[in-house]
Tab-separated table of C-alpha atoms and ligand atoms in Angstrom:
chain	number	residue	atom	x	y	z
A	1	MET	CA	-3.497	-12.957	20.469
A	2	SER	CA	-2.506	-15.900	18.288
A	3	PRO	CA	0.897	-17.454	19.101
A	4	TYR	CA	1.673	-17.744	15.359
A	5	TRP	CA	4.086	-14.781	15.292
A	6	LYS	CA	5.879	-15.311	18.578
A	7	ASP	CA	9.657	-15.125	17.984
A	8	LYS	CA	9.241	-15.596	14.212
A	9	ALA	CA	11.823	-13.874	12.041
A	10	VAL	CA	9.676	-11.941	9.561
A	11	LEU	CA	11.138	-10.121	6.581
A	12	VAL	CA	9.235	-6.937	5.725
A	13	THR	CA	10.540	-5.460	2.489
A	14	GLY	CA	9.730	-1.768	2.211
A	15	GLY	CA	9.460	-1.853	6.001
A	16	ALA	CA	10.872	1.670	6.357
A	17	GLY	CA	8.030	2.991	4.198
A	18	TYR	CA	4.603	4.318	5.022
A	19	ILE	CA	2.523	1.123	5.289
A	20	GLY	CA	5.569	-1.072	5.943
A	21	SER	CA	6.559	0.734	9.143
A	22	TYR	CA	3.047	0.143	10.543
A	23	VAL	CA	3.329	-3.524	9.557
A	24	VAL	CA	6.603	-3.730	11.485
A	25	GLU	CA	4.997	-2.091	14.503
A	26	ASP	CA	2.061	-4.502	14.329
A	27	LEU	CA	4.434	-7.478	14.140
A	28	LEU	CA	6.307	-6.247	17.205
A	29	ARG	CA	3.007	-6.110	19.102
A	30	ARG	CA	2.586	-9.770	18.180
A	31	ASP	CA	6.106	-10.586	19.487
A	32	ALA	CA	7.637	-11.322	16.071
A	33	ARG	CA	11.244	-10.433	15.176
A	34	PRO	CA	11.034	-8.123	12.139
A	35	ILE	CA	13.821	-7.817	9.587
A	36	VAL	CA	13.434	-4.763	7.356
A	37	ALA	CA	14.962	-4.688	3.871
A	38	ASP	CA	14.637	-1.294	2.206
A	39	ASN	CA	16.808	0.956	0.035
A	40	LEU	CA	15.298	4.090	1.622
A	41	GLU	CA	14.201	5.429	-1.753
A	42	THR	CA	11.032	6.808	-0.154
A	43	GLY	CA	11.190	5.103	3.236
A	44	THR	CA	13.132	6.592	6.142
A	45	ILE	CA	14.833	5.308	9.280
A	46	GLU	CA	12.757	7.883	11.225
A	47	ASN	CA	9.689	5.824	10.309
A	48	LEU	CA	11.106	3.175	12.652
A	49	ALA	CA	11.598	5.635	15.521
A	50	GLY	CA	10.480	4.197	18.836
A	51	PHE	CA	11.221	0.598	17.871
A	52	ARG	CA	14.395	0.825	15.737
A	53	GLU	CA	16.443	-1.199	18.255
A	54	ARG	CA	13.991	-4.095	18.001
A	55	VAL	CA	14.313	-4.322	14.219
A	56	GLU	CA	17.138	-5.672	12.096
A	57	PHE	CA	17.609	-3.254	9.218
A	58	ARG	CA	19.199	-4.225	5.880
A	59	ASN	CA	19.823	-1.455	3.368
A	60	LEU	CA	19.337	-3.253	0.040
A	61	ASP	CA	18.070	-2.414	-3.427
A	62	LEU	CA	15.672	-5.267	-4.096
A	63	ARG	CA	15.604	-4.817	-7.860
A	64	GLU	CA	18.860	-6.837	-7.703
A	65	PHE	CA	18.444	-10.585	-7.233
A	66	SER	CA	21.630	-10.939	-5.133
A	67	ASN	CA	20.247	-8.329	-2.717
A	68	CYS	CA	16.964	-10.245	-2.458
A	69	ARG	CA	18.989	-13.330	-1.476
A	70	ALA	CA	20.699	-11.282	1.244
A	71	ALA	CA	17.323	-9.928	2.378
A	72	VAL	CA	15.739	-13.343	2.977
A	73	LYS	CA	18.639	-14.755	5.021
A	74	GLY	CA	17.368	-16.085	8.331
A	75	ALA	CA	13.732	-15.151	7.664
A	76	GLU	CA	10.892	-17.623	8.230
A	77	VAL	CA	8.101	-15.519	6.697
A	78	ALA	CA	8.362	-12.813	4.016
A	79	MET	CA	6.030	-9.866	3.420
A	80	ASN	CA	6.851	-8.019	0.223
A	81	LEU	CA	5.849	-4.373	0.411
A	82	ALA	CA	8.833	-2.799	-1.369
A	83	ALA	CA	7.769	-0.954	-4.505
A	84	ARG	CA	8.074	2.390	-6.187
A	85	ALA	CA	4.693	3.417	-4.825
A	86	TYR	CA	3.897	6.836	-6.205
A	87	GLY	CA	0.722	8.808	-6.839
A	88	VAL	CA	-0.894	9.319	-10.213
A	89	GLY	CA	1.271	12.414	-10.951
A	90	HIS	CA	4.272	10.115	-11.494
A	91	SER	CA	2.565	6.888	-12.430
A	92	HIS	CA	0.569	8.178	-15.416
A	93	LYS	CA	3.675	9.209	-17.364
A	94	ASN	CA	6.146	6.564	-16.215
A	95	HIS	CA	4.478	3.242	-16.996
A	96	GLY	CA	7.718	1.643	-18.192
A	97	ASP	CA	9.588	2.542	-15.014
A	98	MET	CA	6.683	1.446	-12.815
A	99	LEU	CA	6.331	-1.866	-14.668
A	100	THR	CA	10.058	-2.643	-14.626
A	101	SER	CA	10.698	-1.839	-10.971
A	102	THR	CA	7.524	-3.584	-9.781
A	103	LEU	CA	8.399	-6.697	-11.774
A	104	GLN	CA	12.059	-6.745	-10.763
A	105	ILE	CA	11.285	-6.512	-7.057
A	106	SER	CA	8.327	-8.926	-7.133
A	107	LEU	CA	9.872	-11.630	-9.321
A	108	ASN	CA	13.270	-11.556	-7.594
A	109	MET	CA	11.870	-11.484	-4.066
A	110	LEU	CA	9.556	-14.473	-4.488
A	111	GLU	CA	12.273	-16.531	-6.167
A	112	ALA	CA	14.773	-15.630	-3.421
A	113	ALA	CA	12.213	-16.606	-0.766
A	114	ARG	CA	11.615	-19.942	-2.492
A	115	LEU	CA	15.348	-20.684	-2.686
A	116	ALA	CA	15.707	-19.844	1.013
A	117	GLY	CA	12.956	-22.326	1.875
A	118	ILE	CA	10.485	-19.664	3.036
A	119	ARG	CA	6.975	-21.006	2.549
A	120	ARG	CA	4.737	-18.265	3.931
A	121	TYR	CA	4.765	-15.150	1.727
A	122	LEU	CA	2.664	-12.006	1.330
A	123	VAL	CA	2.154	-10.417	-2.078
A	124	VAL	CA	1.059	-6.798	-1.719
A	125	SER	CA	-0.868	-6.046	-4.863
A	126	THR	CA	-3.115	-3.029	-5.473
A	127	SER	CA	-6.570	-1.883	-6.529
A	128	CYS	CA	-4.835	-0.510	-9.667
A	129	VAL	CA	-5.009	-4.027	-11.141
A	130	TYR	CA	-8.706	-3.408	-11.882
A	131	PRO	CA	-9.702	-1.978	-15.262
A	132	ASP	CA	-11.246	1.486	-15.641
A	133	ASP	CA	-14.645	0.033	-16.479
A	134	ALA	CA	-14.760	-2.489	-13.604
A	135	VAL	CA	-18.110	-2.685	-11.809
A	136	MET	CA	-18.358	-0.577	-8.658
A	137	PRO	CA	-17.849	-1.600	-5.906
A	138	THR	CA	-15.256	-3.877	-7.463
A	139	PRO	CA	-15.105	-7.558	-6.480
A	140	GLU	CA	-11.824	-9.485	-6.616
A	141	GLY	CA	-12.918	-11.463	-9.709
A	142	CYS	CA	-12.436	-8.455	-12.054
A	143	ALA	CA	-8.643	-8.199	-11.692
A	144	PHE	CA	-7.751	-9.784	-15.009
A	145	ASP	CA	-10.474	-8.256	-17.193
A	146	GLY	CA	-9.027	-6.032	-19.924
A	147	THR	CA	-6.087	-3.775	-19.039
A	148	PRO	CA	-5.388	-2.389	-15.553
A	149	GLU	CA	-6.490	1.110	-14.547
A	150	SER	CA	-5.184	3.340	-17.355
A	151	ALA	CA	-3.569	6.038	-15.165
A	152	ASN	CA	-1.537	3.346	-13.369
A	153	GLU	CA	-1.303	0.795	-16.140
A	154	GLY	CA	2.405	-0.110	-15.935
A	155	TYR	CA	2.233	-0.463	-12.146
A	156	GLY	CA	-1.011	-2.458	-12.465
A	157	TRP	CA	0.503	-4.918	-14.954
A	158	GLY	CA	3.513	-5.376	-12.655
A	159	LYS	CA	1.281	-6.186	-9.688
A	160	ARG	CA	-0.907	-8.508	-11.808
A	161	MET	CA	2.207	-10.464	-12.777
A	162	ALA	CA	3.320	-10.631	-9.139
A	163	GLU	CA	-0.020	-12.255	-8.322
A	164	ILE	CA	0.266	-14.684	-11.243
A	165	GLN	CA	3.808	-15.685	-10.288
A	166	ALA	CA	2.720	-16.297	-6.693
A	167	GLY	CA	-0.126	-18.529	-7.896
A	168	TYR	CA	2.303	-20.667	-9.896
A	169	TYR	CA	4.772	-20.881	-7.000
A	170	ALA	CA	1.994	-21.968	-4.656
A	171	ARG	CA	0.917	-24.701	-7.073
A	172	GLU	CA	4.333	-25.876	-8.170
A	173	HIS	CA	6.482	-25.289	-5.082
A	174	GLY	CA	3.949	-25.604	-2.272
A	175	MET	CA	4.388	-22.005	-1.138
A	176	GLU	CA	1.660	-20.564	1.073
A	177	VAL	CA	0.844	-17.214	-0.461
A	178	ALA	CA	-1.433	-14.464	0.781
A	179	ILE	CA	-2.442	-11.770	-1.713
A	180	VAL	CA	-3.938	-8.431	-0.683
A	181	ARG	CA	-5.133	-5.561	-2.854
A	182	PRO	CA	-5.152	-2.354	-0.803
A	183	PHE	CA	-7.280	0.561	-2.000
A	184	ASN	CA	-6.086	3.998	-0.837
A	185	ALA	CA	-4.164	4.092	2.446
A	186	TYR	CA	-4.208	7.311	4.464
A	187	GLY	CA	-3.722	8.609	7.996
A	188	GLY	CA	-1.039	8.058	10.613
A	189	ALA	CA	2.020	10.215	10.997
A	190	ARG	CA	4.559	8.673	8.649
A	191	TYR	CA	3.723	9.527	5.066
A	192	THR	CA	6.902	10.541	3.245
A	193	TRP	CA	6.241	13.595	1.107
A	194	LYS	CA	7.049	12.739	-2.520
A	195	ASP	CA	6.514	16.114	-4.252
A	196	GLU	CA	4.202	15.741	-7.177
A	197	LYS	CA	4.574	11.971	-6.869
A	198	SER	CA	2.549	12.025	-3.608
A	199	HIS	CA	-0.795	10.376	-2.986
A	200	VAL	CA	-3.956	12.454	-2.934
A	201	ILE	CA	-4.681	13.023	0.787
A	202	PRO	CA	-1.146	13.986	1.914
A	203	MET	CA	-0.766	16.112	-1.227
A	204	LEU	CA	-3.984	18.031	-0.471
A	205	VAL	CA	-3.286	18.371	3.264
A	206	ARG	CA	0.149	19.782	2.580
A	207	ARG	CA	-1.135	22.316	0.078
A	208	VAL	CA	-4.027	23.370	2.306
A	209	MET	CA	-1.709	23.742	5.305
A	210	SER	CA	0.826	25.754	3.342
A	211	GLY	CA	-1.939	28.280	2.691
A	212	GLU	CA	-2.525	27.791	-1.032
A	213	ASP	CA	-5.336	30.131	-2.131
A	214	PRO	CA	-6.864	29.437	-4.555
A	215	LEU	CA	-6.438	25.746	-3.836
A	216	VAL	CA	-6.054	24.063	-7.225
A	217	VAL	CA	-7.333	20.475	-7.173
A	218	TRP	CA	-6.398	18.035	-9.927
A	219	GLY	CA	-9.337	16.853	-12.060
A	220	SER	CA	-13.054	17.547	-11.870
A	221	GLY	CA	-13.417	16.742	-8.165
A	222	ARG	CA	-16.183	14.316	-9.093
A	223	GLN	CA	-13.843	11.291	-9.123
A	224	THR	CA	-14.448	9.105	-6.078
A	225	ARG	CA	-12.043	7.092	-3.942
A	226	SER	CA	-12.313	4.609	-1.091
A	227	PHE	CA	-9.880	5.079	1.787
A	228	MET	CA	-8.708	2.747	4.526
A	229	HIS	CA	-6.615	3.825	7.481
A	230	VAL	CA	-2.962	2.782	7.258
A	231	ARG	CA	-2.976	0.987	10.635
A	232	ASP	CA	-6.027	-1.033	9.558
A	233	ILE	CA	-4.307	-1.940	6.287
A	234	ALA	CA	-1.132	-2.969	8.132
A	235	ARG	CA	-3.070	-5.107	10.611
A	236	LEU	CA	-4.989	-6.803	7.783
A	237	MET	CA	-1.751	-7.528	5.917
A	238	VAL	CA	-0.413	-9.337	8.967
A	239	ASP	CA	-3.731	-11.142	9.536
A	240	ALA	CA	-3.908	-12.195	5.873
A	241	THR	CA	-0.375	-13.592	6.039
A	242	GLU	CA	-1.275	-15.632	9.081
A	243	ARG	CA	-4.844	-16.639	8.329
A	244	HIS	CA	-5.442	-16.453	4.584
A	245	ALA	CA	-2.330	-17.742	2.787
A	246	THR	CA	-4.539	-19.525	0.287
A	247	GLY	CA	-3.628	-17.675	-2.923
A	248	GLU	CA	-7.084	-16.067	-2.933
A	249	PRO	CA	-6.731	-12.258	-3.258
A	250	VAL	CA	-8.567	-10.030	-0.808
A	251	ASN	CA	-9.509	-6.381	-1.324
A	252	LEU	CA	-8.351	-4.171	1.533
A	253	GLY	CA	-11.095	-1.610	1.158
A	254	ASP	CA	-14.845	-1.314	1.295
A	255	GLU	CA	-17.899	0.167	-0.392
A	256	SER	CA	-17.526	3.637	1.114
A	257	GLU	CA	-16.761	6.192	-1.582
A	258	ILE	CA	-16.036	9.867	-1.264
A	259	SER	CA	-15.646	12.365	-4.106
A	260	ILE	CA	-12.438	14.371	-4.170
A	261	ALA	CA	-14.525	17.576	-3.890
A	262	ASP	CA	-16.098	16.298	-0.646
A	263	LEU	CA	-12.722	15.075	0.584
A	264	VAL	CA	-11.319	18.588	0.098
A	265	GLN	CA	-14.156	19.942	2.254
A	266	VAL	CA	-13.321	17.443	5.043
A	267	ILE	CA	-9.658	18.487	4.918
A	268	LEU	CA	-10.558	22.202	4.987
A	269	ARG	CA	-12.897	21.652	7.954
A	270	VAL	CA	-10.290	19.710	9.929
A	271	ALA	CA	-7.551	22.200	9.031
A	272	GLY	CA	-9.759	25.237	9.751
A	273	ARG	CA	-8.950	26.854	6.398
A	274	ASN	CA	-11.214	28.416	3.794
A	275	PRO	CA	-9.443	29.002	0.457
A	276	LYS	CA	-11.239	29.296	-2.885
A	277	VAL	CA	-11.259	25.797	-4.438
A	278	VAL	CA	-10.567	25.495	-8.186
A	279	PHE	CA	-10.742	22.217	-10.115
A	280	ASP	CA	-8.124	21.859	-12.868
A	281	THR	CA	-9.503	19.432	-15.443
A	282	SER	CA	-6.313	19.655	-17.541
A	283	LYS	CA	-4.592	17.508	-14.869
A	284	PRO	CA	-4.999	13.706	-14.641
A	285	GLU	CA	-7.610	12.524	-12.187
A	286	GLY	CA	-7.339	8.757	-12.682
A	287	LYS	CA	-10.370	6.569	-12.622
A	288	ALA	CA	-13.845	8.157	-12.341
A	289	ARG	CA	-14.874	5.942	-9.424
A	290	LYS	CA	-13.051	3.587	-7.118
A	291	SER	CA	-14.486	1.477	-4.341
A	292	ALA	CA	-14.028	-2.083	-3.162
A	293	ASP	CA	-16.503	-4.873	-2.816
A	294	GLY	CA	-15.634	-5.747	0.753
A	295	SER	CA	-17.667	-8.978	0.959
A	296	ARG	CA	-14.636	-11.253	0.898
A	297	LEU	CA	-12.792	-9.139	3.461
A	298	ARG	CA	-15.789	-9.389	5.808
A	299	LYS	CA	-16.079	-13.130	5.217
A	300	VAL	CA	-12.388	-13.880	5.766
A	301	PHE	CA	-11.979	-11.467	8.709
A	302	PRO	CA	-15.413	-11.272	10.332
A	303	ASP	CA	-13.891	-9.692	13.444
A	304	PHE	CA	-12.360	-6.757	11.503
A	305	LYS	CA	-13.574	-3.272	12.476
A	306	ALA	CA	-12.048	-0.046	11.145
A	307	GLY	CA	-10.149	1.593	13.988
A	308	VAL	CA	-10.275	5.226	12.796
A	309	SER	CA	-12.817	7.405	10.911
A	310	LEU	CA	-11.846	9.298	7.740
A	311	GLU	CA	-11.963	12.577	9.644
A	312	GLY	CA	-9.899	11.094	12.489
A	313	GLY	CA	-7.204	9.931	10.069
A	314	ILE	CA	-7.075	13.316	8.354
A	315	ARG	CA	-6.766	14.967	11.768
A	316	GLU	CA	-3.598	12.870	12.329
A	317	ILE	CA	-2.056	14.072	9.055
A	318	VAL	CA	-2.938	17.707	9.775
A	319	ALA	CA	-1.451	17.376	13.276
A	320	THR	CA	1.742	15.890	11.810
A	321	TYR	CA	1.988	18.764	9.376
A	322	ARG	CA	1.514	21.298	12.188
A	323	ALA	CA	4.174	19.571	14.311
B	1	LIG	N1	-0.292	3.630	-0.240
B	1	LIG	C1	-1.325	3.057	-0.835
B	1	LIG	O1	-2.445	3.601	-0.835
B	1	LIG	C2	-1.172	1.714	-1.507
B	1	LIG	C3	-2.284	1.183	-2.199
B	1	LIG	C4	-2.146	-0.056	-2.820
B	1	LIG	C5	-0.965	-0.763	-2.738
B	1	LIG	N2	0.094	-0.236	-2.066
B	1	LIG	C6	1.333	-1.038	-1.998
B	1	LIG	O2	1.744	-1.081	-0.644
B	1	LIG	C7	3.172	-1.165	-0.588
B	1	LIG	C8	3.726	-0.077	0.327
B	1	LIG	O3	3.396	1.195	-0.221
B	1	LIG	P1	3.532	2.547	0.605
B	1	LIG	O4	2.360	3.380	0.305
B	1	LIG	O5	3.886	2.259	2.000
B	1	LIG	O6	4.751	3.246	-0.147
B	1	LIG	P2	6.176	3.725	0.386
B	1	LIG	O7	6.838	4.394	-0.777
B	1	LIG	O8	6.053	4.499	1.642
B	1	LIG	O9	6.873	2.337	0.709
B	1	LIG	C9	7.587	1.578	-0.228
B	1	LIG	C10	8.918	1.222	0.403
B	1	LIG	O10	9.671	0.442	-0.533
B	1	LIG	C11	11.008	0.939	-0.549
B	1	LIG	N3	11.585	0.645	-1.857
B	1	LIG	C12	11.271	1.193	-3.060
B	1	LIG	N4	12.063	0.683	-4.025
B	1	LIG	C13	12.883	-0.213	-3.411
B	1	LIG	C14	13.937	-1.043	-3.867
B	1	LIG	N5	14.295	-1.073	-5.162
B	1	LIG	N6	14.582	-1.829	-2.980
B	1	LIG	C15	14.240	-1.801	-1.654
B	1	LIG	N7	13.256	-1.030	-1.162
B	1	LIG	C16	12.591	-0.236	-2.035
B	1	LIG	C17	10.889	2.424	-0.281
B	1	LIG	O11	12.074	2.999	0.205
B	1	LIG	C18	9.765	2.451	0.751
B	1	LIG	O12	10.258	2.334	2.071
B	1	LIG	C19	3.665	-1.081	-2.024
B	1	LIG	O13	3.900	-2.389	-2.507
B	1	LIG	C20	2.494	-0.465	-2.765
B	1	LIG	O14	2.485	-0.858	-4.122
B	1	LIG	C21	0.018	0.991	-1.458
C-alpha cells in the first residue's frame, strides 16, 4: 500500500453518507486520519459504526461559508462528497433547489480549502453532467455539450460549475484537483432510504421486499443504466485523489448496461419473489440509456478490478433489508 495517506488528516465532506462512509473506511485502511463534516441531512452516524472512534466528526451545514471554514481546519487533503444527492423522483421537479445547494456547497468548500492552504482536493461530479443525446458509452469529452441530462438538469449544472471552478483554481492557485464522475452506485449495507427521493436499486429492493404486488416500476423498463459497486467507487475516489489530481475528469463506470426491466428480474431472483411487474410510463424514467466509456478509467488505473458482481451487490442490499 502506498505511504501517501499514512497519518494524513483528510476531510471527507458528506462522510456520514452512503458513498462517503465507504470512503472513510477505505481511508482508515490506508492509515489516514479522517475528519467527517456532514449535516446528517441524509447521512447518519450509524453509517460510521465500527470505526466511529477513529473519525473526527463535525456536524456542519456546508452551504454556509463559515461552516466550510470550520470544516477544513487542520485538514491536509479535502474530498468533497457532500451534496443533496437524490434520485430522479426529487431531482426532476426541484432543479432550482438542486442547483443552489450543489453550487453553495461546491463553491464554498473549494474556496475554504484554498484559504486554508489545502492543495489536494477531490471534486465529486456525476454522470448527470452529460446531455441526453450523448454518445453511448459516454466518454469524458462530452460533459459540456448542450445542457446536462434533462431529468437532473439543475444538479448537472451545479456539478459542471464545480468542475469549472476547480479547473480555474488549479490553474490560478496551483491546487491539485482530482475530478471523478460516478455513474450509479449500488450495493453495500448503508444506503439511507430517502422515500421517493431514493435511487433506483434501493427503491426497487425495498418495494419488492415489502411485498408489493403488482410491482409498479417507473418508466418503460427499457431505459438502461450502468452500475458500479459502492466500495469500488469509494476506493477509486481515494485512488484518484492520490494518483490523478491532474484536473482531468474520470468516469467511474464502464460499458456494461442493464435495462431496468432486466434489473427488476435480477432483484426478484435474488429476493425469491414473483410479483406481477407493471411499467408505469406516466412516471419519469430519466435518460433512455446510460453507460460510461471506461477507457480513461482503465488507462489511469490499470490495476482496477471490480470487487463485486451486480448480483452480489444486490444480495447485500436484500440481506440488509431482511436484517
Ligand atoms: N449515489 C450515486 O449513484 C452517485 C452518482 C454520482 C455522483 N454521486 C455524488 O456522490 C456524492 C455522495 O453521494 P451519496 O450517494 O453518498 O449520497 P448521500 O446522500 O448518502 O451522501 C451525501 C452526504 O452529504 C450530506 N449533506 C447533504 N447536504 C449537506 C450540507 N448542506 N452540509 C453538509 N453535509 C450535507 C448528507 O447528510 C450525506 O451524508 C454526492 O456528491 C453525489 O452527488 C453519487
